[in-house]
């Protein structure tokens, strides 16, 4: 890509005491180290999105929704960080996804997940279906942390960085390729769903 894409990195968990901040901090640092400095961290625990959606697409949006909408619209690509709760992704993430439509369209989405034995991969597989409905392109490779709390040391660094650092690079490189291709395509011919 001729430039590093603007990536909105969405932290999906809002649970008190969540482990996601450890993973988010690692991924953000890793992205910057790999030459992806344009990361807009959207933490849903701080976004204050209402859980009651309006009955029509033309209804006015609350300020918090408009603020996140602007940030999503400015992004050329997305990375979604999700835990796995009860074999799925958290309700806070689904709520955030459902508030928006055009902001997602014709842009790539990558996933970083964490959890117990499955590393959040069941949540990711379900999110791929949701994002397909929103006209996004999900990239193949992802980053997942199985038994995540055991994978990081007390300073928040991976105990064995080789695998996860390589996975982060593969994810970001695929995301950058798709971001460039889709940005050029949208510029040449606006996407209409």
PDB file of C-alpha atoms in Angstrom:
ATOM      1  CA  UNK A   1       0.000   0.000   0.000  1.00  0.00           C
ATOM      2  CA  UNK A   2       1.309   3.446  -0.861  1.00  0.00           C
ATOM      3  CA  UNK A   3       0.419   4.544   2.654  1.00  0.00           C
ATOM      4  CA  UNK A   4      -0.462   2.834   5.903  1.00  0.00           C
ATOM      5  CA  UNK A   5      -4.242   2.462   6.115  1.00  0.00           C
ATOM      6  CA  UNK A   6      -6.267   4.234   8.768  1.00  0.00           C
ATOM      7  CA  UNK A   7      -7.393   1.348  10.985  1.00  0.00           C
ATOM      8  CA  UNK A   8     -10.190   1.546  13.529  1.00  0.00           C
ATOM      9  CA  UNK A   9      -9.304  -0.974  16.233  1.00  0.00           C
ATOM     10  CA  UNK A  10     -12.490  -1.874  18.087  1.00  0.00           C
ATOM     11  CA  UNK A  11     -12.185  -3.334  21.576  1.00  0.00           C
ATOM     12  CA  UNK A  12     -15.387  -5.354  21.925  1.00  0.00           C
ATOM     13  CA  UNK A  13     -15.539  -6.268  25.601  1.00  0.00           C
ATOM     14  CA  UNK A  14     -17.006  -3.938  28.198  1.00  0.00           C
ATOM     15  CA  UNK A  15     -16.768  -6.392  31.092  1.00  0.00           C
ATOM     16  CA  UNK A  16     -15.274  -5.157  34.356  1.00  0.00           C
ATOM     17  CA  UNK A  17     -11.802  -6.621  34.824  1.00  0.00           C
ATOM     18  CA  UNK A  18     -11.597  -7.681  31.181  1.00  0.00           C
ATOM     19  CA  UNK A  19      -8.375  -9.129  29.834  1.00  0.00           C
ATOM     20  CA  UNK A  20      -8.898  -7.372  26.511  1.00  0.00           C
ATOM     21  CA  UNK A  21      -6.864  -4.314  27.480  1.00  0.00           C
ATOM     22  CA  UNK A  22      -3.737  -6.461  27.721  1.00  0.00           C
ATOM     23  CA  UNK A  23      -4.314  -7.826  24.217  1.00  0.00           C
ATOM     24  CA  UNK A  24      -5.305  -4.386  22.881  1.00  0.00           C
ATOM     25  CA  UNK A  25      -2.126  -2.788  24.214  1.00  0.00           C
ATOM     26  CA  UNK A  26       0.031  -5.537  22.712  1.00  0.00           C
ATOM     27  CA  UNK A  27      -1.688  -5.374  19.309  1.00  0.00           C
ATOM     28  CA  UNK A  28      -1.539  -1.585  19.097  1.00  0.00           C
ATOM     29  CA  UNK A  29       2.181  -1.599  19.913  1.00  0.00           C
ATOM     30  CA  UNK A  30       2.777  -4.446  17.475  1.00  0.00           C
ATOM     31  CA  UNK A  31       0.927  -2.624  14.667  1.00  0.00           C
ATOM     32  CA  UNK A  32       2.994   0.506  15.199  1.00  0.00           C
ATOM     33  CA  UNK A  33       6.221  -1.511  15.283  1.00  0.00           C
ATOM     34  CA  UNK A  34       5.234  -3.155  11.984  1.00  0.00           C
ATOM     35  CA  UNK A  35       4.685   0.220  10.301  1.00  0.00           C
ATOM     36  CA  UNK A  36       0.969   0.740  10.867  1.00  0.00           C
ATOM     37  CA  UNK A  37       0.869   3.969  12.902  1.00  0.00           C
ATOM     38  CA  UNK A  38      -2.667   5.094  12.043  1.00  0.00           C
ATOM     39  CA  UNK A  39      -4.612   3.160  14.688  1.00  0.00           C
ATOM     40  CA  UNK A  40      -7.778   4.696  16.129  1.00  0.00           C
ATOM     41  CA  UNK A  41      -8.595   2.710  19.273  1.00  0.00           C
ATOM     42  CA  UNK A  42     -12.365   2.597  19.800  1.00  0.00           C
ATOM     43  CA  UNK A  43     -12.947   1.068  23.215  1.00  0.00           C
ATOM     44  CA  UNK A  44     -16.619   0.154  23.574  1.00  0.00           C
ATOM     45  CA  UNK A  45     -16.309   0.399  27.356  1.00  0.00           C
ATOM     46  CA  UNK A  46     -15.754   4.131  26.838  1.00  0.00           C
ATOM     47  CA  UNK A  47     -17.901   4.750  23.742  1.00  0.00           C
ATOM     48  CA  UNK A  48     -21.167   5.000  25.720  1.00  0.00           C
ATOM     49  CA  UNK A  49     -23.319   3.644  22.885  1.00  0.00           C
ATOM     50  CA  UNK A  50     -26.983   3.259  23.869  1.00  0.00           C
ATOM     51  CA  UNK A  51     -28.389  -0.258  23.856  1.00  0.00           C
ATOM     52  CA  UNK A  52     -31.775   0.820  22.479  1.00  0.00           C
ATOM     53  CA  UNK A  53     -31.660   1.352  18.726  1.00  0.00           C
ATOM     54  CA  UNK A  54     -34.101   3.658  16.919  1.00  0.00           C
ATOM     55  CA  UNK A  55     -37.043   2.261  14.995  1.00  0.00           C
ATOM     56  CA  UNK A  56     -36.016   3.806  11.672  1.00  0.00           C
ATOM     57  CA  UNK A  57     -32.812   4.559   9.817  1.00  0.00           C
ATOM     58  CA  UNK A  58     -33.781   8.228   9.541  1.00  0.00           C
ATOM     59  CA  UNK A  59     -34.152   8.815  13.302  1.00  0.00           C
ATOM     60  CA  UNK A  60     -31.629  11.190  14.823  1.00  0.00           C
ATOM     61  CA  UNK A  61     -28.618   9.570  16.442  1.00  0.00           C
ATOM     62  CA  UNK A  62     -27.340  10.349  19.945  1.00  0.00           C
ATOM     63  CA  UNK A  63     -24.032  12.213  20.213  1.00  0.00           C
ATOM     64  CA  UNK A  64     -22.056   9.094  21.210  1.00  0.00           C
ATOM     65  CA  UNK A  65     -23.338   7.263  18.133  1.00  0.00           C
ATOM     66  CA  UNK A  66     -22.449  10.171  15.832  1.00  0.00           C
ATOM     67  CA  UNK A  67     -18.954  10.379  17.338  1.00  0.00           C
ATOM     68  CA  UNK A  68     -18.212   6.704  16.687  1.00  0.00           C
ATOM     69  CA  UNK A  69     -19.858   6.961  13.234  1.00  0.00           C
ATOM     70  CA  UNK A  70     -17.381   9.652  12.214  1.00  0.00           C
ATOM     71  CA  UNK A  71     -14.445   7.567  13.408  1.00  0.00           C
ATOM     72  CA  UNK A  72     -15.674   4.441  11.578  1.00  0.00           C
ATOM     73  CA  UNK A  73     -16.345   6.416   8.399  1.00  0.00           C
ATOM     74  CA  UNK A  74     -12.788   7.807   8.446  1.00  0.00           C
ATOM     75  CA  UNK A  75     -11.285   4.333   8.758  1.00  0.00           C
ATOM     76  CA  UNK A  76     -10.085   2.468   5.692  1.00  0.00           C
ATOM     77  CA  UNK A  77     -10.028  -0.856   7.557  1.00  0.00           C
ATOM     78  CA  UNK A  78     -11.109  -2.387  10.850  1.00  0.00           C
ATOM     79  CA  UNK A  79      -9.642  -4.770  13.386  1.00  0.00           C
ATOM     80  CA  UNK A  80     -12.106  -6.183  15.896  1.00  0.00           C
ATOM     81  CA  UNK A  81     -10.821  -7.466  19.219  1.00  0.00           C
ATOM     82  CA  UNK A  82     -13.256  -9.917  20.743  1.00  0.00           C
ATOM     83  CA  UNK A  83     -13.346 -12.307  23.650  1.00  0.00           C
ATOM     84  CA  UNK A  84     -15.500 -15.395  23.553  1.00  0.00           C
ATOM     85  CA  UNK A  85     -18.453 -15.376  25.920  1.00  0.00           C
ATOM     86  CA  UNK A  86     -20.600 -18.531  25.947  1.00  0.00           C
ATOM     87  CA  UNK A  87     -19.287 -19.646  22.526  1.00  0.00           C
ATOM     88  CA  UNK A  88     -20.019 -16.251  20.962  1.00  0.00           C
ATOM     89  CA  UNK A  89     -19.024 -12.600  20.945  1.00  0.00           C
ATOM     90  CA  UNK A  90     -20.194 -10.048  23.546  1.00  0.00           C
ATOM     91  CA  UNK A  91     -23.501  -8.208  23.278  1.00  0.00           C
ATOM     92  CA  UNK A  92     -21.644  -4.881  23.484  1.00  0.00           C
ATOM     93  CA  UNK A  93     -19.922  -5.687  20.203  1.00  0.00           C
ATOM     94  CA  UNK A  94     -23.153  -6.686  18.439  1.00  0.00           C
ATOM     95  CA  UNK A  95     -24.773  -3.481  19.669  1.00  0.00           C
ATOM     96  CA  UNK A  96     -21.902  -1.423  18.262  1.00  0.00           C
ATOM     97  CA  UNK A  97     -22.049  -3.239  14.938  1.00  0.00           C
ATOM     98  CA  UNK A  98     -25.811  -2.787  14.608  1.00  0.00           C
ATOM     99  CA  UNK A  99     -25.727   0.989  15.095  1.00  0.00           C
ATOM    100  CA  UNK A 100     -23.956   1.398  11.746  1.00  0.00           C
ATOM    101  CA  UNK A 101     -24.325   0.322   8.128  1.00  0.00           C
ATOM    102  CA  UNK A 102     -22.647   2.527   5.524  1.00  0.00           C
ATOM    103  CA  UNK A 103     -19.644   3.085   7.766  1.00  0.00           C
ATOM    104  CA  UNK A 104     -18.729  -0.607   7.398  1.00  0.00           C
ATOM    105  CA  UNK A 105     -19.464  -1.114   3.709  1.00  0.00           C
ATOM    106  CA  UNK A 106     -16.776  -2.109   1.223  1.00  0.00           C
ATOM    107  CA  UNK A 107     -13.991  -2.086   3.806  1.00  0.00           C
ATOM    108  CA  UNK A 108     -11.882  -4.953   5.172  1.00  0.00           C
ATOM    109  CA  UNK A 109     -12.210  -6.382   8.679  1.00  0.00           C
ATOM    110  CA  UNK A 110      -9.634  -8.407  10.570  1.00  0.00           C
ATOM    111  CA  UNK A 111      -9.981 -10.147  13.924  1.00  0.00           C
ATOM    112  CA  UNK A 112      -7.958 -10.554  17.086  1.00  0.00           C
ATOM    113  CA  UNK A 113      -9.565 -12.882  19.606  1.00  0.00           C
ATOM    114  CA  UNK A 114      -8.904 -14.338  22.998  1.00  0.00           C
ATOM    115  CA  UNK A 115     -10.516 -16.775  25.358  1.00  0.00           C
ATOM    116  CA  UNK A 116     -10.191 -20.205  26.855  1.00  0.00           C
ATOM    117  CA  UNK A 117      -9.440 -23.340  24.904  1.00  0.00           C
ATOM    118  CA  UNK A 118     -10.831 -22.034  21.607  1.00  0.00           C
ATOM    119  CA  UNK A 119      -9.030 -18.688  21.798  1.00  0.00           C
ATOM    120  CA  UNK A 120     -12.170 -16.834  20.766  1.00  0.00           C
ATOM    121  CA  UNK A 121     -12.295 -18.456  17.335  1.00  0.00           C
ATOM    122  CA  UNK A 122     -15.970 -19.429  17.689  1.00  0.00           C
ATOM    123  CA  UNK A 123     -16.765 -15.743  18.231  1.00  0.00           C
ATOM    124  CA  UNK A 124     -14.738 -14.816  15.149  1.00  0.00           C
ATOM    125  CA  UNK A 125     -16.532 -17.345  12.945  1.00  0.00           C
ATOM    126  CA  UNK A 126     -19.882 -15.868  13.961  1.00  0.00           C
ATOM    127  CA  UNK A 127     -18.619 -12.319  13.415  1.00  0.00           C
ATOM    128  CA  UNK A 128     -17.588 -13.229   9.869  1.00  0.00           C
ATOM    129  CA  UNK A 129     -21.242 -13.983   9.115  1.00  0.00           C
ATOM    130  CA  UNK A 130     -22.408 -10.723  10.677  1.00  0.00           C
ATOM    131  CA  UNK A 131     -19.863  -8.626   8.796  1.00  0.00           C
ATOM    132  CA  UNK A 132     -20.692 -10.330   5.487  1.00  0.00           C
ATOM    133  CA  UNK A 133     -24.229  -9.009   5.906  1.00  0.00           C
ATOM    134  CA  UNK A 134     -22.771  -5.498   6.238  1.00  0.00           C
ATOM    135  CA  UNK A 135     -20.940  -5.790   2.891  1.00  0.00           C
ATOM    136  CA  UNK A 136     -17.430  -5.976   4.342  1.00  0.00           C
ATOM    137  CA  UNK A 137     -14.548  -8.208   3.338  1.00  0.00           C
ATOM    138  CA  UNK A 138     -13.136 -10.225   6.222  1.00  0.00           C
ATOM    139  CA  UNK A 139      -9.492 -11.178   5.889  1.00  0.00           C
ATOM    140  CA  UNK A 140      -8.575 -14.823   6.204  1.00  0.00           C
ATOM    141  CA  UNK A 141      -5.836 -14.725   8.823  1.00  0.00           C
ATOM    142  CA  UNK A 142      -6.518 -13.733  12.402  1.00  0.00           C
ATOM    143  CA  UNK A 143      -4.715 -13.587  15.721  1.00  0.00           C
ATOM    144  CA  UNK A 144      -6.032 -15.708  18.565  1.00  0.00           C
ATOM    145  CA  UNK A 145      -4.900 -16.318  22.110  1.00  0.00           C
ATOM    146  CA  UNK A 146      -5.909 -19.639  23.659  1.00  0.00           C
ATOM    147  CA  UNK A 147      -5.944 -19.535  27.477  1.00  0.00           C
ATOM    148  CA  UNK A 148      -5.054 -15.879  26.932  1.00  0.00           C
ATOM    149  CA  UNK A 149      -4.270 -15.022  30.556  1.00  0.00           C
ATOM    150  CA  UNK A 150      -1.478 -17.625  30.463  1.00  0.00           C
ATOM    151  CA  UNK A 151       0.013 -16.240  27.217  1.00  0.00           C
ATOM    152  CA  UNK A 152       1.131 -12.880  28.626  1.00  0.00           C
ATOM    153  CA  UNK A 153       3.602 -12.010  31.366  1.00  0.00           C
ATOM    154  CA  UNK A 154       3.024  -9.522  34.185  1.00  0.00           C
ATOM    155  CA  UNK A 155       4.196  -6.622  32.010  1.00  0.00           C
ATOM    156  CA  UNK A 156       1.601  -7.421  29.318  1.00  0.00           C
ATOM    157  CA  UNK A 157       4.008  -8.934  26.799  1.00  0.00           C
ATOM    158  CA  UNK A 158       3.516 -12.327  25.132  1.00  0.00           C
ATOM    159  CA  UNK A 159       5.544 -15.084  26.771  1.00  0.00           C
ATOM    160  CA  UNK A 160       6.266 -16.538  23.317  1.00  0.00           C
ATOM    161  CA  UNK A 161       6.033 -13.646  20.853  1.00  0.00           C
ATOM    162  CA  UNK A 162       7.109 -15.497  17.715  1.00  0.00           C
ATOM    163  CA  UNK A 163       3.736 -16.985  16.796  1.00  0.00           C
ATOM    164  CA  UNK A 164       1.506 -14.059  17.727  1.00  0.00           C
ATOM    165  CA  UNK A 165       3.844 -11.444  16.238  1.00  0.00           C
ATOM    166  CA  UNK A 166       3.920 -13.385  12.962  1.00  0.00           C
ATOM    167  CA  UNK A 167       0.138 -13.731  13.006  1.00  0.00           C
ATOM    168  CA  UNK A 168      -0.251  -9.983  13.620  1.00  0.00           C
ATOM    169  CA  UNK A 169       2.000  -9.210  10.643  1.00  0.00           C
ATOM    170  CA  UNK A 170       0.061 -11.565   8.356  1.00  0.00           C
ATOM    171  CA  UNK A 171      -3.254 -10.057   9.472  1.00  0.00           C
ATOM    172  CA  UNK A 172      -2.099  -6.463   9.033  1.00  0.00           C
ATOM    173  CA  UNK A 173      -0.484  -7.115   5.647  1.00  0.00           C
ATOM    174  CA  UNK A 174      -3.688  -8.732   4.330  1.00  0.00           C
ATOM    175  CA  UNK A 175      -5.747  -5.908   5.800  1.00  0.00           C
ATOM    176  CA  UNK A 176      -3.516  -3.294   4.122  1.00  0.00           C
ATOM    177  CA  UNK A 177      -3.816  -5.013   0.740  1.00  0.00           C
ATOM    178  CA  UNK A 178      -7.604  -5.117   0.953  1.00  0.00           C
ATOM    179  CA  UNK A 179      -7.773  -1.573   2.311  1.00  0.00           C
ATOM    180  CA  UNK A 180      -5.881  -0.249  -0.698  1.00  0.00           C
ATOM    181  CA  UNK A 181      -7.879  -2.299  -3.195  1.00  0.00           C
ATOM    182  CA  UNK A 182     -11.229  -1.319  -1.709  1.00  0.00           C
ATOM    183  CA  UNK A 183     -10.301   2.338  -1.169  1.00  0.00           C
ATOM    184  CA  UNK A 184      -9.289   2.600  -4.833  1.00  0.00           C
ATOM    185  CA  UNK A 185     -12.461   0.789  -5.910  1.00  0.00           C
ATOM    186  CA  UNK A 186     -14.711   3.087  -3.837  1.00  0.00           C
ATOM    187  CA  UNK A 187     -12.954   6.132  -5.307  1.00  0.00           C
ATOM    188  CA  UNK A 188     -13.413   4.866  -8.874  1.00  0.00           C
ATOM    189  CA  UNK A 189     -17.003   3.786  -8.356  1.00  0.00           C
ATOM    190  CA  UNK A 190     -18.930   4.472  -5.125  1.00  0.00           C
ATOM    191  CA  UNK A 191     -20.236   1.338  -3.469  1.00  0.00           C
ATOM    192  CA  UNK A 192     -23.982   0.966  -3.261  1.00  0.00           C
ATOM    193  CA  UNK A 193     -25.515  -1.858  -1.298  1.00  0.00           C
TER     194      UNK A 193
END
